[in-house]
CSV table of C-alpha atoms in Angstrom, one decimal:
chain,number,residue,atom,x,y,z
Y,792,UNK,CA,19.8,140.3,282.7
Y,793,UNK,CA,19.7,143.3,285.1
Y,794,UNK,CA,19.8,146.9,283.8
Y,795,UNK,CA,23.2,147.3,285.4
Y,796,UNK,CA,24.7,144.5,283.4
Y,797,UNK,CA,22.9,145.6,280.2
Y,798,UNK,CA,24.1,149.2,280.5
Y,799,UNK,CA,27.7,148.0,281.4
Y,800,UNK,CA,27.8,145.9,278.2
Y,801,UNK,CA,26.4,148.7,276.1
Y,802,UNK,CA,28.8,151.3,277.4
Y,803,UNK,CA,31.6,148.8,277.0
Y,804,UNK,CA,30.5,148.4,273.3
Y,805,UNK,CA,30.7,152.2,272.8
Y,806,UNK,CA,34.1,152.5,274.4
Y,807,UNK,CA,35.4,149.6,272.4
Y,808,UNK,CA,34.2,151.1,269.1
Y,809,UNK,CA,35.8,154.4,270.2
Y,810,UNK,CA,39.3,153.1,270.6
Y,811,UNK,CA,39.2,151.1,267.4
Y,812,UNK,CA,38.0,154.2,265.4
Y,813,UNK,CA,40.8,156.2,267.0
Y,814,UNK,CA,43.4,153.6,265.9
Y,815,UNK,CA,41.9,153.4,262.4
Y,816,UNK,CA,42.1,157.1,262.1
Y,817,UNK,CA,45.9,157.2,262.4
Y,818,UNK,CA,48.2,157.1,259.4
Y,819,UNK,CA,49.3,153.5,260.1
Y,820,UNK,CA,46.4,151.8,262.0
Y,821,UNK,CA,48.4,148.7,263.0
Y,822,UNK,CA,51.0,150.9,264.7
Y,823,UNK,CA,48.2,152.7,266.6
Y,824,UNK,CA,46.8,149.3,267.8
Y,825,UNK,CA,50.2,148.2,269.0
Y,826,UNK,CA,50.9,151.5,270.7
Y,827,UNK,CA,47.5,151.5,272.5
Y,828,UNK,CA,48.2,148.0,273.8
Y,829,UNK,CA,51.7,149.0,275.0
Y,830,UNK,CA,50.4,152.1,276.8
Y,831,UNK,CA,47.7,149.9,278.5
Y,832,UNK,CA,50.3,147.3,279.6
Y,833,UNK,CA,52.6,150.1,280.9
Y,834,UNK,CA,49.8,151.4,283.1
Y,835,UNK,CA,49.2,147.9,284.5
Y,836,UNK,CA,52.9,147.3,285.0
Y,837,UNK,CA,53.0,150.3,287.4
Y,838,UNK,CA,49.7,149.3,289.1
Y,839,UNK,CA,50.5,145.6,289.8
Y,840,UNK,CA,52.6,146.2,292.9
Y,841,UNK,CA,49.6,148.0,294.4
Y,842,UNK,CA,46.7,145.9,293.3
Y,843,UNK,CA,48.4,142.4,293.3
Y,844,UNK,CA,48.0,139.4,291.0
Y,845,UNK,CA,44.9,137.2,290.5
Y,846,UNK,CA,44.5,133.8,292.3
Y,847,UNK,CA,46.6,130.9,291.0
Y,848,UNK,CA,43.5,129.1,289.7
Y,849,UNK,CA,43.1,131.8,287.1
Y,850,UNK,CA,46.6,131.5,285.5
Y,851,UNK,CA,45.9,128.6,283.1
Y,852,UNK,CA,43.1,130.6,281.7
Y,853,UNK,CA,45.2,133.8,281.6
Y,854,UNK,CA,47.9,131.9,279.6
Y,855,UNK,CA,45.4,130.5,277.1
Y,856,UNK,CA,43.7,133.9,276.7
Y,857,UNK,CA,47.1,135.6,276.2
Y,858,UNK,CA,48.0,133.3,273.3
Y,859,UNK,CA,44.7,134.0,271.6
Y,860,UNK,CA,45.0,137.7,272.2
Y,861,UNK,CA,48.4,137.9,270.5
Y,862,UNK,CA,47.0,136.1,267.5
Y,863,UNK,CA,43.9,138.3,267.5
Y,864,UNK,CA,45.8,141.6,267.9
Y,865,UNK,CA,48.2,140.7,265.0
Y,866,UNK,CA,45.3,139.7,262.7
Y,867,UNK,CA,43.4,142.9,263.6
Y,868,UNK,CA,46.4,145.0,262.9
Y,869,UNK,CA,46.8,143.5,259.5
Y,870,UNK,CA,43.1,143.8,258.7
Y,871,UNK,CA,43.1,147.5,259.6
Y,872,UNK,CA,45.9,148.2,257.2
Y,873,UNK,CA,44.0,146.6,254.4
Y,874,UNK,CA,40.3,147.4,254.6
Y,875,UNK,CA,37.8,150.0,255.9
Y,876,UNK,CA,36.8,150.0,259.5
Y,877,UNK,CA,33.1,149.5,258.8
Y,878,UNK,CA,34.0,146.2,257.2
Y,879,UNK,CA,36.7,144.8,259.4
Y,880,UNK,CA,35.2,145.9,262.8
Y,881,UNK,CA,31.8,144.4,262.0
Y,882,UNK,CA,33.2,141.1,260.7
Y,883,UNK,CA,35.4,140.7,263.9
Y,884,UNK,CA,32.4,141.3,266.1
Y,885,UNK,CA,30.1,139.0,264.1
Y,886,UNK,CA,31.9,135.9,265.3
Y,887,UNK,CA,31.7,136.7,269.0
Y,888,UNK,CA,27.9,136.3,269.9
Y,889,UNK,CA,27.4,132.9,268.3
Y,890,UNK,CA,30.7,131.5,269.6
Y,891,UNK,CA,30.0,132.7,273.1
Y,892,UNK,CA,26.5,131.5,272.9
Y,893,UNK,CA,27.7,128.0,272.1
Y,894,UNK,CA,30.5,128.1,274.7
Y,895,UNK,CA,28.1,129.5,277.3
Y,896,UNK,CA,25.8,126.5,276.7
Y,897,UNK,CA,28.5,123.9,276.6
Y,898,UNK,CA,30.9,125.2,279.4
Y,899,UNK,CA,28.9,127.6,281.5
Y,900,UNK,CA,25.7,125.6,281.8
Y,901,UNK,CA,23.4,128.3,280.2
Y,902,UNK,CA,20.1,127.4,278.6
Y,903,UNK,CA,19.4,128.1,275.0
Y,904,UNK,CA,15.9,129.7,274.9
Y,905,UNK,CA,14.1,130.8,271.8
Y,906,UNK,CA,14.3,134.5,272.6
Y,907,UNK,CA,18.0,134.2,273.3
Y,908,UNK,CA,18.5,132.6,270.0
Y,909,UNK,CA,16.4,135.2,268.2
Y,910,UNK,CA,18.2,138.1,269.8
Y,911,UNK,CA,21.7,136.6,269.1
Y,912,UNK,CA,20.7,135.8,265.5
Y,913,UNK,CA,19.5,139.4,264.8
Y,914,UNK,CA,22.8,140.8,266.1
Y,915,UNK,CA,24.9,138.4,264.1
Y,916,UNK,CA,22.9,139.1,260.9
Y,917,UNK,CA,23.3,142.8,261.4
Y,918,UNK,CA,27.0,142.5,261.8
Y,919,UNK,CA,27.4,140.3,258.7
Y,920,UNK,CA,25.1,142.6,256.7
Y,921,UNK,CA,27.0,145.7,257.8
Y,922,UNK,CA,30.5,144.4,257.0
Y,923,UNK,CA,29.9,142.3,253.9
Y,924,UNK,CA,32.1,143.6,251.1
Y,925,UNK,CA,30.2,145.2,248.2
Y,926,UNK,CA,30.9,144.8,244.5
Y,927,UNK,CA,34.2,146.1,243.2
Y,928,UNK,CA,36.2,145.6,246.4
Y,929,UNK,CA,39.9,145.4,246.0
Y,930,UNK,CA,42.0,142.3,246.7
Y,931,UNK,CA,43.3,144.2,249.7
Y,932,UNK,CA,39.8,144.7,251.1
Y,933,UNK,CA,39.0,141.0,250.6
Y,934,UNK,CA,42.2,139.9,252.4
Y,935,UNK,CA,41.2,142.4,255.2
Y,936,UNK,CA,37.8,140.7,255.3
Y,937,UNK,CA,39.4,137.3,255.8
Y,938,UNK,CA,41.8,138.5,258.4
Y,939,UNK,CA,39.0,140.1,260.3
Y,940,UNK,CA,37.1,136.8,260.3
Y,941,UNK,CA,40.2,135.1,261.7
Y,942,UNK,CA,40.5,137.8,264.4
Y,943,UNK,CA,36.9,137.4,265.4
Y,944,UNK,CA,37.2,133.6,265.7
Y,945,UNK,CA,40.3,133.8,267.9
Y,946,UNK,CA,39.1,136.6,270.1
Y,947,UNK,CA,35.9,134.7,270.9
Y,948,UNK,CA,38.0,131.9,272.4
Y,949,UNK,CA,40.1,134.6,274.3
Y,950,UNK,CA,36.9,136.0,275.7
Y,951,UNK,CA,35.7,132.6,276.9
Y,952,UNK,CA,39.0,132.0,278.6
Y,953,UNK,CA,38.9,135.5,280.2
Y,954,UNK,CA,35.4,135.0,281.5
Y,955,UNK,CA,36.3,131.6,283.0
Y,956,UNK,CA,39.5,133.0,284.5
Y,957,UNK,CA,37.8,136.1,286.0
Y,958,UNK,CA,35.1,133.9,287.5
Y,959,UNK,CA,37.5,131.4,289.1
Y,960,UNK,CA,39.6,134.4,290.4
Y,961,UNK,CA,36.7,135.4,292.5
Y,962,UNK,CA,34.5,137.6,290.2
Y,963,UNK,CA,34.6,140.6,292.5
Y,964,UNK,CA,35.8,144.1,291.4
Y,965,UNK,CA,39.4,143.7,292.7
Y,966,UNK,CA,39.7,140.2,291.2
Y,967,UNK,CA,38.6,141.6,287.8
Y,968,UNK,CA,41.1,144.4,288.0
Y,969,UNK,CA,43.9,142.0,289.0
Y,970,UNK,CA,42.9,139.6,286.2
Y,971,UNK,CA,42.7,142.4,283.6
Y,972,UNK,CA,46.1,143.7,284.6
Y,973,UNK,CA,47.8,140.3,284.4
Y,974,UNK,CA,46.0,139.5,281.1
Y,975,UNK,CA,47.2,142.8,279.5
Y,976,UNK,CA,50.8,142.2,280.6
Y,977,UNK,CA,50.9,138.7,279.3
Y,978,UNK,CA,49.2,139.5,276.0
Y,979,UNK,CA,51.3,142.6,275.3
Y,980,UNK,CA,54.5,140.8,276.1
Y,981,UNK,CA,53.7,138.2,273.5
Y,982,UNK,CA,52.6,140.8,271.0
Y,983,UNK,CA,55.8,142.8,271.7
Y,984,UNK,CA,57.9,139.7,271.0
Y,985,UNK,CA,56.1,139.2,267.7
Y,986,UNK,CA,56.6,142.8,266.8
Y,987,UNK,CA,60.3,142.8,267.5
Y,988,UNK,CA,60.6,139.6,265.4
Y,989,UNK,CA,58.9,141.6,262.6
Y,990,UNK,CA,61.5,144.4,263.2
Y,991,UNK,CA,59.0,147.0,264.3
Y,992,UNK,CA,60.3,149.7,266.7
Y,993,UNK,CA,57.9,150.0,269.6
Y,994,UNK,CA,59.6,153.0,271.2
Y,995,UNK,CA,59.4,154.9,267.9
Y,996,UNK,CA,55.8,153.9,267.4
Y,997,UNK,CA,54.9,155.3,270.8
Y,998,UNK,CA,56.8,158.5,270.1
Y,999,UNK,CA,54.9,159.0,266.9
Y,1000,UNK,CA,51.4,158.1,268.3
Y,1001,UNK,CA,51.6,158.8,272.0
Y,1002,UNK,CA,48.6,161.1,272.2
Y,1003,UNK,CA,46.0,158.8,270.4
Y,1004,UNK,CA,47.5,155.8,272.0
Y,1005,UNK,CA,47.1,157.3,275.5
Y,1006,UNK,CA,43.5,158.2,274.8
Y,1007,UNK,CA,42.9,154.8,273.2
Y,1008,UNK,CA,44.4,153.0,276.2
Y,1009,UNK,CA,42.0,154.7,278.5
Y,1010,UNK,CA,39.0,153.7,276.4
Y,1011,UNK,CA,40.4,150.2,276.0
Y,1012,UNK,CA,40.8,149.7,279.8
Y,1013,UNK,CA,37.4,151.0,280.6
Y,1014,UNK,CA,35.8,148.9,277.9
Y,1015,UNK,CA,37.6,145.7,279.0
Y,1016,UNK,CA,36.8,146.1,282.7
Y,1017,UNK,CA,33.1,146.9,282.0
Y,1018,UNK,CA,32.8,143.9,279.7
Y,1019,UNK,CA,34.5,141.5,282.2
Y,1020,UNK,CA,32.3,142.8,285.0
Y,1021,UNK,CA,29.2,142.3,282.9
Y,1022,UNK,CA,30.3,138.7,281.9
Y,1023,UNK,CA,30.9,137.8,285.5
Y,1024,UNK,CA,27.4,139.1,286.5
Y,1025,UNK,CA,25.2,138.0,283.6
Y,1026,UNK,CA,24.7,135.0,281.3
Y,1027,UNK,CA,27.5,134.9,278.7
Y,1028,UNK,CA,25.0,134.1,275.9
Y,1029,UNK,CA,23.0,137.3,276.7
Y,1030,UNK,CA,25.9,139.7,277.4
Y,1031,UNK,CA,27.7,138.9,274.2
Y,1032,UNK,CA,25.0,140.2,271.7
Y,1033,UNK,CA,24.5,143.4,273.7
Y,1034,UNK,CA,28.3,144.1,273.9
Y,1035,UNK,CA,28.6,143.4,270.1
Y,1036,UNK,CA,26.1,146.1,269.3
Y,1037,UNK,CA,29.3,148.2,269.1
Y,1038,UNK,CA,28.5,148.0,265.4
Y,1039,UNK,CA,26.1,150.8,266.0
Y,1040,UNK,CA,28.7,153.0,267.6
Y,1041,UNK,CA,31.5,151.8,265.3
Y,1042,UNK,CA,29.4,152.5,262.2
Y,1043,UNK,CA,28.3,155.9,263.3
Y,1044,UNK,CA,31.8,156.9,264.3
Y,1045,UNK,CA,33.2,155.6,261.0
Y,1046,UNK,CA,30.7,157.8,259.2
Y,1047,UNK,CA,31.2,160.9,261.4
Y,1048,UNK,CA,35.0,160.7,262.1
Y,1049,UNK,CA,36.4,158.7,259.2
Y,1050,UNK,CA,33.9,159.9,256.6
Y,1051,UNK,CA,33.2,156.3,255.5
Y,1052,UNK,CA,29.9,156.1,253.6
Y,1053,UNK,CA,27.1,154.1,255.3
Y,1054,UNK,CA,25.0,152.3,252.6
Y,1055,UNK,CA,21.3,151.7,253.0
Y,1056,UNK,CA,21.8,148.1,253.9
Y,1057,UNK,CA,24.2,149.2,256.7
Y,1058,UNK,CA,21.5,151.4,258.2
Y,1059,UNK,CA,19.2,148.4,258.1
Y,1060,UNK,CA,21.9,146.4,259.9
Y,1061,UNK,CA,22.2,149.0,262.7
Y,1062,UNK,CA,18.4,148.8,263.2
Y,1063,UNK,CA,18.6,145.0,263.4
Y,1064,UNK,CA,21.4,145.3,266.0
Y,1065,UNK,CA,19.3,147.6,268.2
Y,1066,UNK,CA,16.3,145.2,267.8
Y,1067,UNK,CA,18.4,142.2,268.8
Y,1068,UNK,CA,19.8,144.0,271.8
Y,1069,UNK,CA,16.3,144.9,273.0
Y,1070,UNK,CA,15.1,141.3,272.6
Y,1071,UNK,CA,18.0,140.1,274.7
Y,1072,UNK,CA,17.2,142.7,277.4
Y,1073,UNK,CA,13.6,141.5,277.4
Y,1074,UNK,CA,14.8,138.0,277.9
């Protein structure tokens, strides 16, 4: 993996943690997540006439990813309303490296070397260790834990579809931007339909949360494009563990911004995440 791909995945991890912390900081986190996605889609809706749409070969992957993204976003919204960020965020991210490692081997023809397995395993262990609920957790926290696991499983499949779609679309910068715009519009349209069915008021949500949602949308777009670029340039099984070191940024931001206490085992988890990322880079 080149330094450019490594740094792109790392910066993407920090930005991804940033917008999630910003959403969790709001009074109703699920509304902030929805509002952030709506602002992102609005930007892309304006941009599409100028940037165009991705190649037709990418659309089956776009559609599959959109279905997964709707399920992921709804599960994440519910998890954020029930449990601390340090738990939910790390659980979601824990599913992604092993899932993409397997999918990279099966569908992208990547080799499974010992160092790759070791680096990936350390990152996954760190994520599980960081997010595992302690004693005395409420029923709400446990349901949040389970919902976060579901979100992680589904978003892993969405990522695999996005990676395949971006690659068949051409893999160059414009193709990635076109793919990202189309993916955002499809996913948000599906999520908006679900939200209207649940009798949420999207316009009112945006009015209440416009400032954090606008900032969150900028962070989300930058994170997504950097991740997609990294995945089209580097091995899926190596990029995924580096990108999921967002636990390090998410944990520190939860401590500094949300005043969530970081336990000793969580500091150990952060150290393991760093070590795993370094092993992956060496590989």
